[in-house]
Short mmCIF file of C-alpha atoms and ligand atoms in Angstrom, two decimals:
data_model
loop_
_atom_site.label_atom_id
_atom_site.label_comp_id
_atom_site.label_asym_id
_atom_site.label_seq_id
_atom_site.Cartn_x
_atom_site.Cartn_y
_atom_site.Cartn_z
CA UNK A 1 -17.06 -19.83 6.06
CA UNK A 2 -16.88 -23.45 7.47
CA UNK A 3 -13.29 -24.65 6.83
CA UNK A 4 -13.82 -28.36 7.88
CA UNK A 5 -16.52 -29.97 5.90
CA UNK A 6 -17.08 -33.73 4.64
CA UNK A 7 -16.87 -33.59 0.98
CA UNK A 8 -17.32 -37.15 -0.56
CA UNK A 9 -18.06 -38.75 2.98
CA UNK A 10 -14.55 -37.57 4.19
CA UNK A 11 -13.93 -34.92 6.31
CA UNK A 12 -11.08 -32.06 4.63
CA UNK A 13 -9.94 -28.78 5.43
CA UNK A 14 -10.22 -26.46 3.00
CA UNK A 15 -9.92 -29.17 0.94
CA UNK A 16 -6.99 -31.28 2.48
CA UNK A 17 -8.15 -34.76 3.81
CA UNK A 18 -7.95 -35.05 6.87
CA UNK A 19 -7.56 -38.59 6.83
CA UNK A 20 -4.10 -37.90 4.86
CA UNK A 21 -2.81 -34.93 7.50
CA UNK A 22 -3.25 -37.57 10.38
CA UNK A 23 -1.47 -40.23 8.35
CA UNK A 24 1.17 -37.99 7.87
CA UNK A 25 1.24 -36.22 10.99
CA UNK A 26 0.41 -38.79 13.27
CA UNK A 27 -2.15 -38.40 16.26
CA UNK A 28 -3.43 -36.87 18.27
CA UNK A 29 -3.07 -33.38 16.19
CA UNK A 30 -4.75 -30.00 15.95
CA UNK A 31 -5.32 -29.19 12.56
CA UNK A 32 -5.77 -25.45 11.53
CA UNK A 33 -7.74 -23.58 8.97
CA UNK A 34 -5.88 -20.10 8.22
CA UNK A 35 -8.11 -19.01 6.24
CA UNK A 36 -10.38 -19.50 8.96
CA UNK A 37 -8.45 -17.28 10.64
CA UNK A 38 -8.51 -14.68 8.85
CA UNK A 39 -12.10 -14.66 7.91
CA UNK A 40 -13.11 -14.53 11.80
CA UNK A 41 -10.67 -11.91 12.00
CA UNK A 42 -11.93 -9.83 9.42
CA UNK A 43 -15.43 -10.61 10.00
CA UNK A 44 -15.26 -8.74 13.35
CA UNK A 45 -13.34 -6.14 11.85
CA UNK A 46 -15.85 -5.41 9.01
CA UNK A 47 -18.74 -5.73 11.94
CA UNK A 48 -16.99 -2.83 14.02
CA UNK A 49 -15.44 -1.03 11.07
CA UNK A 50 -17.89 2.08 11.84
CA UNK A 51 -15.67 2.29 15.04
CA UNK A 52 -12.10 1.92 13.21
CA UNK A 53 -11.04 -0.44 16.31
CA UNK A 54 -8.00 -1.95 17.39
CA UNK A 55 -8.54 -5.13 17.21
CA UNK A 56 -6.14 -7.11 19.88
CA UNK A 57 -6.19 -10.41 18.64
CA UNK A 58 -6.07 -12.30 22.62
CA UNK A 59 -3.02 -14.54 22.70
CA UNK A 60 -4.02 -16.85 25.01
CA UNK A 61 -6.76 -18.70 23.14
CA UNK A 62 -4.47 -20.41 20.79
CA UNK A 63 -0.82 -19.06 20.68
CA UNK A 64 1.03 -20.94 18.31
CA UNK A 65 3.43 -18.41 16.64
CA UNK A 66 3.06 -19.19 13.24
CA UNK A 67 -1.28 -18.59 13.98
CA UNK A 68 -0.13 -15.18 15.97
CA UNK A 69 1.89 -14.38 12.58
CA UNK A 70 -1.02 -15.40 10.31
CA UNK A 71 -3.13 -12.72 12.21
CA UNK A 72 -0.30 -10.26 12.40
CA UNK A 73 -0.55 -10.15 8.33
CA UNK A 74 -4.32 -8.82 8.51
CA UNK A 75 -3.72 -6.41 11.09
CA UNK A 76 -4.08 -7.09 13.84
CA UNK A 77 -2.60 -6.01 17.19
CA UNK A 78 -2.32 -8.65 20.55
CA UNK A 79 -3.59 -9.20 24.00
CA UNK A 80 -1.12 -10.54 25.90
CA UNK A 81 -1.70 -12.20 29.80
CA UNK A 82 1.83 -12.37 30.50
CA UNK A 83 5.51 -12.20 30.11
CA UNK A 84 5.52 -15.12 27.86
CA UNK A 85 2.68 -13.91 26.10
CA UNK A 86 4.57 -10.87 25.16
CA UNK A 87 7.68 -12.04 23.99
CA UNK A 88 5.88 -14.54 22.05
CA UNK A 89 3.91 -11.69 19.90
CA UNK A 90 7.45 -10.27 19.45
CA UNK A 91 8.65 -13.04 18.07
CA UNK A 92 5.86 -13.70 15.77
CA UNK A 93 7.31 -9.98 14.23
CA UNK A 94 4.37 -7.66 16.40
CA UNK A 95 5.52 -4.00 17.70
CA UNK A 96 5.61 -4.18 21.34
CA UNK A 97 3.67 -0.57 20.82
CA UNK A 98 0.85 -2.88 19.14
CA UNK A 99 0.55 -5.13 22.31
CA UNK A 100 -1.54 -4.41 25.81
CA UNK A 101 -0.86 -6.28 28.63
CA UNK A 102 -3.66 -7.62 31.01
CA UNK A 103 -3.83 -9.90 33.53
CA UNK A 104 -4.62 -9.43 37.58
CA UNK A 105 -1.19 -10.78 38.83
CA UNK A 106 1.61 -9.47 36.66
CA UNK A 107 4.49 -9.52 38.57
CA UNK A 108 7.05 -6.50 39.04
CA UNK A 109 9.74 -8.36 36.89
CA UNK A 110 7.24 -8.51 34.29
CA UNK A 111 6.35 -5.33 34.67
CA UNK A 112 9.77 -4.30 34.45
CA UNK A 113 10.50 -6.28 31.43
CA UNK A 114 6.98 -5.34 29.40
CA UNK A 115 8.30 -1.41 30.04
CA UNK A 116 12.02 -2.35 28.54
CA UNK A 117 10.34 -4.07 25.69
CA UNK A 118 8.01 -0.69 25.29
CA UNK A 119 5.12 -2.59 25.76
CA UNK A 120 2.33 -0.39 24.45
CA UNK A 121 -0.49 -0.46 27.26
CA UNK A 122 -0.72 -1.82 30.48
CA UNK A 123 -4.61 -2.99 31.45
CA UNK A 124 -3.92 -2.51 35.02
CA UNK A 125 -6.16 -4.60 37.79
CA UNK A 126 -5.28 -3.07 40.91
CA UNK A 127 -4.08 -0.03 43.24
CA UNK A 128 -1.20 -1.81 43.79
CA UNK A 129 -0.15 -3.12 40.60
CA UNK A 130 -0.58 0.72 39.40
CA UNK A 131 1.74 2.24 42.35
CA UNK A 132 4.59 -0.70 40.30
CA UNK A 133 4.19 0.17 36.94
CA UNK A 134 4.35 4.28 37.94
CA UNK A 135 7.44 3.24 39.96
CA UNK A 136 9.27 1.52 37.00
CA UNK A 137 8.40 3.61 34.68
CA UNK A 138 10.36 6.44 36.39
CA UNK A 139 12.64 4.39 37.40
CA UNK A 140 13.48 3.38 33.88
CA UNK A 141 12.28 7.57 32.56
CA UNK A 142 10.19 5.71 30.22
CA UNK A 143 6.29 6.89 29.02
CA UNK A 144 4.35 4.22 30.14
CA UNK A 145 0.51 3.88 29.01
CA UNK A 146 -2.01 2.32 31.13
CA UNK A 147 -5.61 1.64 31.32
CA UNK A 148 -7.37 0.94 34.01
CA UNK A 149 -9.69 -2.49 34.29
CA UNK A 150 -13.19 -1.89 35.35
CA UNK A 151 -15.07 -4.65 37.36
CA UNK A 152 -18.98 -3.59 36.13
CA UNK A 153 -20.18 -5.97 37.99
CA UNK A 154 -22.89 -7.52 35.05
CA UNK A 155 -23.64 -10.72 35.26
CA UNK A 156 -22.13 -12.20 31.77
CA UNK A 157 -24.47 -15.01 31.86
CA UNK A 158 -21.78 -17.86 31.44
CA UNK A 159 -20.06 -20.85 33.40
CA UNK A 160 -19.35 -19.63 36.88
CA UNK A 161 -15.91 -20.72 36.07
CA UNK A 162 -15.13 -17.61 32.86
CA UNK A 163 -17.39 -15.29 34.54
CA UNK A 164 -15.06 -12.08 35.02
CA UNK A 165 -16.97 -8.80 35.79
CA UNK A 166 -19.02 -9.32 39.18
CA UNK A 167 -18.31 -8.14 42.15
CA UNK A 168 -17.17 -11.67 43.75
CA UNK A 169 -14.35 -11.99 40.63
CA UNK A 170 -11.01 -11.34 40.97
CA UNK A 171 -10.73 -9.09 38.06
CA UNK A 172 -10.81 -6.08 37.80
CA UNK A 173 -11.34 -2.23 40.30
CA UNK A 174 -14.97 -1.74 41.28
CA UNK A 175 -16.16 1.75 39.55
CA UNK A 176 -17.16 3.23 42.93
CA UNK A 177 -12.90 2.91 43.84
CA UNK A 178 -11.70 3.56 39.98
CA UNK A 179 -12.48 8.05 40.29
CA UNK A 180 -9.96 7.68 43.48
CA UNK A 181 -7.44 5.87 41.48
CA UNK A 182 -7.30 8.02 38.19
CA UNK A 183 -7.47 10.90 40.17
CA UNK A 184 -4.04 9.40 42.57
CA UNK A 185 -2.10 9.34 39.22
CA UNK A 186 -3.68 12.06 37.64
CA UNK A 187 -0.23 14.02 38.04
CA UNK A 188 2.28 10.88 37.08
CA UNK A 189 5.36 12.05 35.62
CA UNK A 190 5.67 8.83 32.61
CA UNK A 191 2.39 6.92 34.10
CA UNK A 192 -0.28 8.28 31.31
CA UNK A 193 -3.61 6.37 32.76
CA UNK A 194 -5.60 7.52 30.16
CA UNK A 195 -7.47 4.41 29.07
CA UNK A 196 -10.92 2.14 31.01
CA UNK A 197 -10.72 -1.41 29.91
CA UNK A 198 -13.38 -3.98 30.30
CA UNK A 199 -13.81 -7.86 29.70
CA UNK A 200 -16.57 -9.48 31.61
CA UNK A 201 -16.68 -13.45 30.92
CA UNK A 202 -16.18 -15.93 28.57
CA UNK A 203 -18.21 -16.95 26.03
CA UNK A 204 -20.78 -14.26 26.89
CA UNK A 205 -23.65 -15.55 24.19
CA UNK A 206 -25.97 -12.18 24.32
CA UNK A 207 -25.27 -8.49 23.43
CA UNK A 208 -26.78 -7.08 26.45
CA UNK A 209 -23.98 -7.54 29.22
CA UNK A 210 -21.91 -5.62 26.78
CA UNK A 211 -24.25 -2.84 26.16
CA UNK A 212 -24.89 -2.53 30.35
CA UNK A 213 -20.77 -2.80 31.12
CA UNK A 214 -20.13 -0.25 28.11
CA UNK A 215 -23.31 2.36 29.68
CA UNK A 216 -21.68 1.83 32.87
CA UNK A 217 -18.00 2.47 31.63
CA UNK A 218 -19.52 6.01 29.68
CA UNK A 219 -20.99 7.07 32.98
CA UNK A 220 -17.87 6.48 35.09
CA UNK A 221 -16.27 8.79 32.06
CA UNK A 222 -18.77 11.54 32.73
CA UNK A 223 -17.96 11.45 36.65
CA UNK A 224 -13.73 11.22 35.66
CA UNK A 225 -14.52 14.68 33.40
CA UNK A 226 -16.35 16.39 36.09
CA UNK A 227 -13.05 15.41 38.16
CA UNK A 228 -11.15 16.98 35.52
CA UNK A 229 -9.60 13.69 34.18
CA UNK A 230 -9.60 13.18 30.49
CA UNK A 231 -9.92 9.35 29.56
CA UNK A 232 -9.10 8.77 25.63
CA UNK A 233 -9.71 5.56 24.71
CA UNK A 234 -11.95 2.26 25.46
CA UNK A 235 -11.26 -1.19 25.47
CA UNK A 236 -14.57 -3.58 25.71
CA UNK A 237 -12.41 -6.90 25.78
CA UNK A 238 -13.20 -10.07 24.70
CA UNK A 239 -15.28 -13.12 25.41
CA UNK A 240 -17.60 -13.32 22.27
CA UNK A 241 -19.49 -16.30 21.74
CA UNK A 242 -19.58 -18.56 18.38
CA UNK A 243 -21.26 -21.63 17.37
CA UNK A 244 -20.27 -24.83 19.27
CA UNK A 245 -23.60 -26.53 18.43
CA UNK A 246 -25.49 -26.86 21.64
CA UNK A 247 -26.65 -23.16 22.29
CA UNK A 248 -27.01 -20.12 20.24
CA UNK A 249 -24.92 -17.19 19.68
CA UNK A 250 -24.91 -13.21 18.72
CA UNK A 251 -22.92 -13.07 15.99
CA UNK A 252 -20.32 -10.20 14.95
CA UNK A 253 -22.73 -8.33 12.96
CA UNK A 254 -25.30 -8.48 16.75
CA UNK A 255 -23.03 -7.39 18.97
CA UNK A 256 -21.51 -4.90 16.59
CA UNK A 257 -25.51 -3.55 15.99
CA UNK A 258 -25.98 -3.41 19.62
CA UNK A 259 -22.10 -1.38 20.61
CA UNK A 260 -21.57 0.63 18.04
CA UNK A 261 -24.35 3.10 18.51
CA UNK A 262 -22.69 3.64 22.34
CA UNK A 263 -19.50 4.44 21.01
CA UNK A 264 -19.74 5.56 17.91
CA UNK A 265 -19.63 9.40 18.16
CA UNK A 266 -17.92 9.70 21.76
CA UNK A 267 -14.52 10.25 19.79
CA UNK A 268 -12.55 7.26 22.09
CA UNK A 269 -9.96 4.88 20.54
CA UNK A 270 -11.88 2.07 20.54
CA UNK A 271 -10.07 -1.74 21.24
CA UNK A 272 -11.32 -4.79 21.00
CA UNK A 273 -9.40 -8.03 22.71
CA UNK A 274 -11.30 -11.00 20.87
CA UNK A 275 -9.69 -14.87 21.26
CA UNK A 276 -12.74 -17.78 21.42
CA UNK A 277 -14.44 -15.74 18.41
CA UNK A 278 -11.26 -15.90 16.08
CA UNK A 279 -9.80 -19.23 17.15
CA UNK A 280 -12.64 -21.72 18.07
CA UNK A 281 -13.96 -22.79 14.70
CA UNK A 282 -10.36 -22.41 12.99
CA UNK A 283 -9.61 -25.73 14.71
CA UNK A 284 -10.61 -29.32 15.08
CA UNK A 285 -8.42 -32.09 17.35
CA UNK A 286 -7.80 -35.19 15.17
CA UNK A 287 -7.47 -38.69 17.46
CA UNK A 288 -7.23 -42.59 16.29
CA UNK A 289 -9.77 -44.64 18.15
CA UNK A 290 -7.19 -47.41 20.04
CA UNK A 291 -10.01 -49.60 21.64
CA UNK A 292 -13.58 -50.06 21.61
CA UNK A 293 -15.05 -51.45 25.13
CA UNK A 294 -18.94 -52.20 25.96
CA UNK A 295 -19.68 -52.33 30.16
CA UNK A 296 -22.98 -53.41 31.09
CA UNK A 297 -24.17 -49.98 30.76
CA UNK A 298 -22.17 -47.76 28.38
CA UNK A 299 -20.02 -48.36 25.08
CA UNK A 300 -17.05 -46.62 25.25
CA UNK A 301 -14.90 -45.29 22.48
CA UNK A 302 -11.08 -45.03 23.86
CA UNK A 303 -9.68 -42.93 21.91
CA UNK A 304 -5.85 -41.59 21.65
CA UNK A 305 -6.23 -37.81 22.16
CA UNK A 306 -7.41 -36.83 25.99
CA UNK A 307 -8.52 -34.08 28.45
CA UNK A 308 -4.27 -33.74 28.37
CA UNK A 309 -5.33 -32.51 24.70
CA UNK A 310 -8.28 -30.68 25.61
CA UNK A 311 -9.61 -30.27 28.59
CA UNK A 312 -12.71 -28.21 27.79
CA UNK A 313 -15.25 -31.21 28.36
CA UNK A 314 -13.47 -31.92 32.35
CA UNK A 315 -13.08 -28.59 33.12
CA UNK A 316 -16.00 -26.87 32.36
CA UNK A 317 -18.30 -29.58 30.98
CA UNK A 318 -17.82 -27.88 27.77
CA UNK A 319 -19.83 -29.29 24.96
CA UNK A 320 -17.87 -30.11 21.38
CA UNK A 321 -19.06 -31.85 18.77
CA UNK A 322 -17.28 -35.21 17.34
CA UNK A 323 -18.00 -37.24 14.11
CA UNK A 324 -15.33 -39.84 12.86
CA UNK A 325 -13.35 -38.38 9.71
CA UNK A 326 -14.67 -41.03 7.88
CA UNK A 327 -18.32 -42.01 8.58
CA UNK A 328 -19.44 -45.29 8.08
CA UNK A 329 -22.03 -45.36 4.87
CA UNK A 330 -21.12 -41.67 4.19
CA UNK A 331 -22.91 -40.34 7.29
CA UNK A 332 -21.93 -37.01 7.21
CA UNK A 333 -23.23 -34.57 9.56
CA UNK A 334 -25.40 -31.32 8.55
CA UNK A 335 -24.68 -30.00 11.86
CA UNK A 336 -22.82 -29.44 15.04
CA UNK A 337 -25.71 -29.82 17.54
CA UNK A 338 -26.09 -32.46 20.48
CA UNK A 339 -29.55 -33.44 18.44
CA UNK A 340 -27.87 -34.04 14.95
CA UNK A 341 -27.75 -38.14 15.94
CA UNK A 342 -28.01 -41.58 13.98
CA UNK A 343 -31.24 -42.73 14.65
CA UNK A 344 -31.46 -45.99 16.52
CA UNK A 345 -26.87 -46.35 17.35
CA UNK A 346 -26.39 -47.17 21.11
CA UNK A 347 -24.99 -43.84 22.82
CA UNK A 348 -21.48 -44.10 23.09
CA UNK A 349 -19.00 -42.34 25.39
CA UNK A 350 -16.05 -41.01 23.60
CA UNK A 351 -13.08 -40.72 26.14
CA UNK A 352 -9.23 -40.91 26.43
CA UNK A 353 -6.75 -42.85 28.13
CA UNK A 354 -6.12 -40.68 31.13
CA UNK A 355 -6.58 -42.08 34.60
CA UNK A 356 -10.05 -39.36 35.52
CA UNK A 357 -13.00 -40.30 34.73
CA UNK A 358 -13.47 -36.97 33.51
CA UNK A 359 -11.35 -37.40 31.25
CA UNK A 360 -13.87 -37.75 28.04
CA UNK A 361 -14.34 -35.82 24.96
CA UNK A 362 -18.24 -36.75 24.44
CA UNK A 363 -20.81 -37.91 26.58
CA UNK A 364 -23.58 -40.39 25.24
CA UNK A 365 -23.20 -39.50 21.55
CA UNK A 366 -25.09 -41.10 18.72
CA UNK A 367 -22.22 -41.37 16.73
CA UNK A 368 -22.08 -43.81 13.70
CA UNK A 369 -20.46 -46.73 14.57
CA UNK A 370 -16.29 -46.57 14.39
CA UNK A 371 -13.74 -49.25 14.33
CA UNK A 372 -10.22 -49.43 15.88
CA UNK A 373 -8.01 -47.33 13.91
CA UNK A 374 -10.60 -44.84 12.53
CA UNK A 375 -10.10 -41.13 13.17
CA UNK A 376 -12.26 -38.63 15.05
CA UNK A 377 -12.81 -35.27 15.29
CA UNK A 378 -13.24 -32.85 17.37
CA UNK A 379 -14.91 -29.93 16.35
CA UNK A 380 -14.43 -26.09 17.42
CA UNK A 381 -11.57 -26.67 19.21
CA UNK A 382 -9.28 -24.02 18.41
CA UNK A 383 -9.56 -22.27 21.43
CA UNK A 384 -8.77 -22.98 24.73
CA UNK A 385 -7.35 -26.40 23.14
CA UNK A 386 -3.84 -26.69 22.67
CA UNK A 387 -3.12 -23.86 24.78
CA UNK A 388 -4.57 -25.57 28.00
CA UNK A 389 -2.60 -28.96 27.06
CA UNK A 390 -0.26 -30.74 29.88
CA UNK A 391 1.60 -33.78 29.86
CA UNK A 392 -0.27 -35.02 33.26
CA UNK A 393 -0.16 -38.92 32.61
CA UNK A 394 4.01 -38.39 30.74
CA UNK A 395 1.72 -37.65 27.96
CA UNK A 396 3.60 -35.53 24.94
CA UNK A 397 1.73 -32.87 23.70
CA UNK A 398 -0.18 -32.82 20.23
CA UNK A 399 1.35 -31.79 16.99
CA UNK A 400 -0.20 -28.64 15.56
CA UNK A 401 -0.50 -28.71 12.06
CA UNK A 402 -1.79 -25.42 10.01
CA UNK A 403 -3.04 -25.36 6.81
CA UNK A 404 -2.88 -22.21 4.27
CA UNK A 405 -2.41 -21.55 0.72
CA UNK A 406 0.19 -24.38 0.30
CA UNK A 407 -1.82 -27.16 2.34
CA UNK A 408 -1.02 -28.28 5.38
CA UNK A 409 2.04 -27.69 7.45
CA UNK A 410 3.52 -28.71 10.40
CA UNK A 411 3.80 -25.42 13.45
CA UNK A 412 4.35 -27.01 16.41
CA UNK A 413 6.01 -30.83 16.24
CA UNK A 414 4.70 -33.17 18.82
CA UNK A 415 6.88 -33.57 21.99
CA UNK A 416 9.17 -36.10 22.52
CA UNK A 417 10.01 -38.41 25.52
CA UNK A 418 13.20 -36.28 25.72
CA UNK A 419 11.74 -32.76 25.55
CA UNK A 420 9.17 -34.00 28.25
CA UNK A 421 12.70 -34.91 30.15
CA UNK A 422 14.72 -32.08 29.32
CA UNK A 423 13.98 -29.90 32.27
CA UNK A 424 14.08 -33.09 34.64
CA UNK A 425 18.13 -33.83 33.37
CA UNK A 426 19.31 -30.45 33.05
CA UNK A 427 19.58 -29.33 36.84
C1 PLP B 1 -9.14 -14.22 27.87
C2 PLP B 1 -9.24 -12.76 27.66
C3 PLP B 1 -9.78 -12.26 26.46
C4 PLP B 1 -10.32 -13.14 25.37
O1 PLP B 1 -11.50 -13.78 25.67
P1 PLP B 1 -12.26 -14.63 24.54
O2 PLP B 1 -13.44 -15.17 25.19
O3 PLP B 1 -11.33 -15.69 24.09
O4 PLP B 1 -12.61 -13.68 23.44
C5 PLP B 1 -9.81 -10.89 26.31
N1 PLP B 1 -9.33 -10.06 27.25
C6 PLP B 1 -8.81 -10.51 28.40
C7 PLP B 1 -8.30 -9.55 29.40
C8 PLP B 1 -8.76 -11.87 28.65
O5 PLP B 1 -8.24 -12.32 29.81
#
């Protein structure tokens, strides 16, 4: 299901050069598979079909409208993190019924505005933020749905950074404090908190935090019937892992094996709130090397796409595989891994033109050896990419360019000096 593959020593998506998209396009640029897309969509939906789940595609990974509309044709629903979120699944054509809203710090004019909209459930984080959705929605005598987020406190096994259900996270209500809550709104007059929702980390690589947060979530279930509290539906979250190259991953088809049996046959609407698993590998960032530079110690290739672009590698010390579009002598890679290298190049540093040293896209890579003007790219970045983009340096952000059926396309035009000024001049 790999979209971007070398095919005659030059690298194509679904069978577009890439080389001719940048030309066209310009750099630096995201470049989209939607076919991509859709098959990590549907390969998690096929994985959990014995569960019939609603699968909440999560916005924030890579929002682009016309993506959130690709997904909206197979089905799916959205998980939105905010106002903005929200509206923009509306105006990719969604049913605000077919959105839940998460997040830890939505803010009572959100609130407000998600119940006008008829926002379809509310993942709600705290005591507090519960007492303001029950107050708006009679205030506005509208049926509001909610769920409640569970902190399991399991460790996800990920970067301290996208680790969400321990104890010491934000995220979250701590099961031993969740039976008080359901049972405070038990008797809500348009507050139905009928739903547990869970999401633990990001990526989380292994099947078994799931099963352990999912046994915990069926036992808190138990205690809320024994209160006389009926809870109808489930939502395990996101925060499955794919292939970047350096580490392996369960695939759909593993952590389906290993949730399913929970769930299966305890008669819950099941939801799932995937983002990393759909979007990751349905992108690649496309840069033009500008200089080449050798210090004493380290070659460096400068390229002209940055941590502005993605900022995976400085935040996290994420790991993404590069290759230039065009590999000298047709050396095309077979894989994505840190140990896939040409035997005997000098390690090179592939970075941008940011002033942070962090700001690099690649650390001592064995690349084969590029020239000014060749292309790179930067592989699995879908998620978490253009999403996280800022214009720290007066940089514009990247074009986004998607390509489908009719070959590539143009979704998001790269920003000009005056949009960058726009909100500067207009005050
Ligand atoms: C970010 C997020 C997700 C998606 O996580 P991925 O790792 O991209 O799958 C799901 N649910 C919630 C509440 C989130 O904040």
């Amino acid at each position: 299901m790999d979209a971007f593959k070398y095919t005659n020593g030059l690298l194509c998506c679904d069978g577009h050069s890439i080389t001719d998209i940048a030309n066209q396009f310009g750099t630096p640029t995201y470049v989209y598979s939607a076919r991509a897309f859709r098959e990590f969509y549907g390969a998690l939906r096929d994985a959990f079909a014995a569960l019939n789940p609603r699968i909440c595609y999560s916005i924030k990974s890579c929002h682009n409208v016309h993506i959130l509309q690709t997904l909206l044709e197979c089905g799916s629903s959205f998980d939105a993190v905010s106002i903005g979120e929200v509206r923009r699944a509306l105006e990719a054509g969604a049913n605000a019924a077919d959105i839940v809203f998460a997040g830890v710090g939505k803010t009572p004019d959100e609130i407000k505005a998600a119940v006008e909209l008829g926002v379809g459930t509310f993942n709600a984080e705290s005591a507090m933020e519960l007492d303001v959705i029950a107050s708006v929605a009679n205030k506005a005598r509208k049926n509001v749905r909610a769920a409640l987020r569970i902190n399991p406190d399991v460790d996800a096994k990920t970067h301290p950074h996208t680790t969400t259900g321990k104890d010491e996270n934000k995220f979250g209500i701590e099961i031993g404090s969740s039976r008080a809550l359901f049972q405070k709104h038990k008797d809500d007059a348009f507050l139905s908190l009928v739903g547990i929702h869970l999401h633990i980390g990001s990526p989380v690589n292994t099947v078994e935090p799931y099963v352990e947060m999912v046994t915990k979530a069926l036992e808190l279930v138990d205690q809320l019937k024994t209160d006389g509290l009926t809870i109808d539906s489930i939502n395990i979250g996101g925060g499955f892992g794919i292939e970047y190259g350096h580490q392996a991953s369960a695939s759909a088809a593993d952590y389906a094996k290993a949730i399913v049996p929970l769930l299966q046959d305890s008669g819950f609407k099941v939801s799932l709130e995937p983002g990393r698993s759909i979007s990751a590998n349905a992108g690649i960032l496309v840069s033009r090397v500008v200089y080449l530079k050798q210090s004493r110690t380290k070659q460096f290739v400068i390229i002209d796409g940055a941590m502005t672009d993605l900022i995976r590698p400085a935040l996290y010390d994420a790991y993404h595989f590069a290759w230039p579009v065009v590999p000298k002598d047709g050396m095309t890679p077979t894989d994505r891994s840190p140990a896939f290298r040409i035997e005997g190049a000098t390690p090179v540093d592939i970075v941008g033109p940011v002033c942070e040293s962090s700001d690099y896209l690649g650390r001592n890579r064995f690349i084969p050896p590029v020239k000014q003007g060749d292309l790179i790219a930067v592989f699995s970045a879908g998620a978490y990419g253009a999403v996280m983009s800022s214009q720290y340096n007066s940089r514009n952000r990247a074009a986004e360019v998607l390509v489908d059926e009719n070959g590539p396309r143009l979704i998001r035009r790269r920003e000009t000096f005056d949009d960058m000024m726009a909100c500067e001049r207009e005050v």
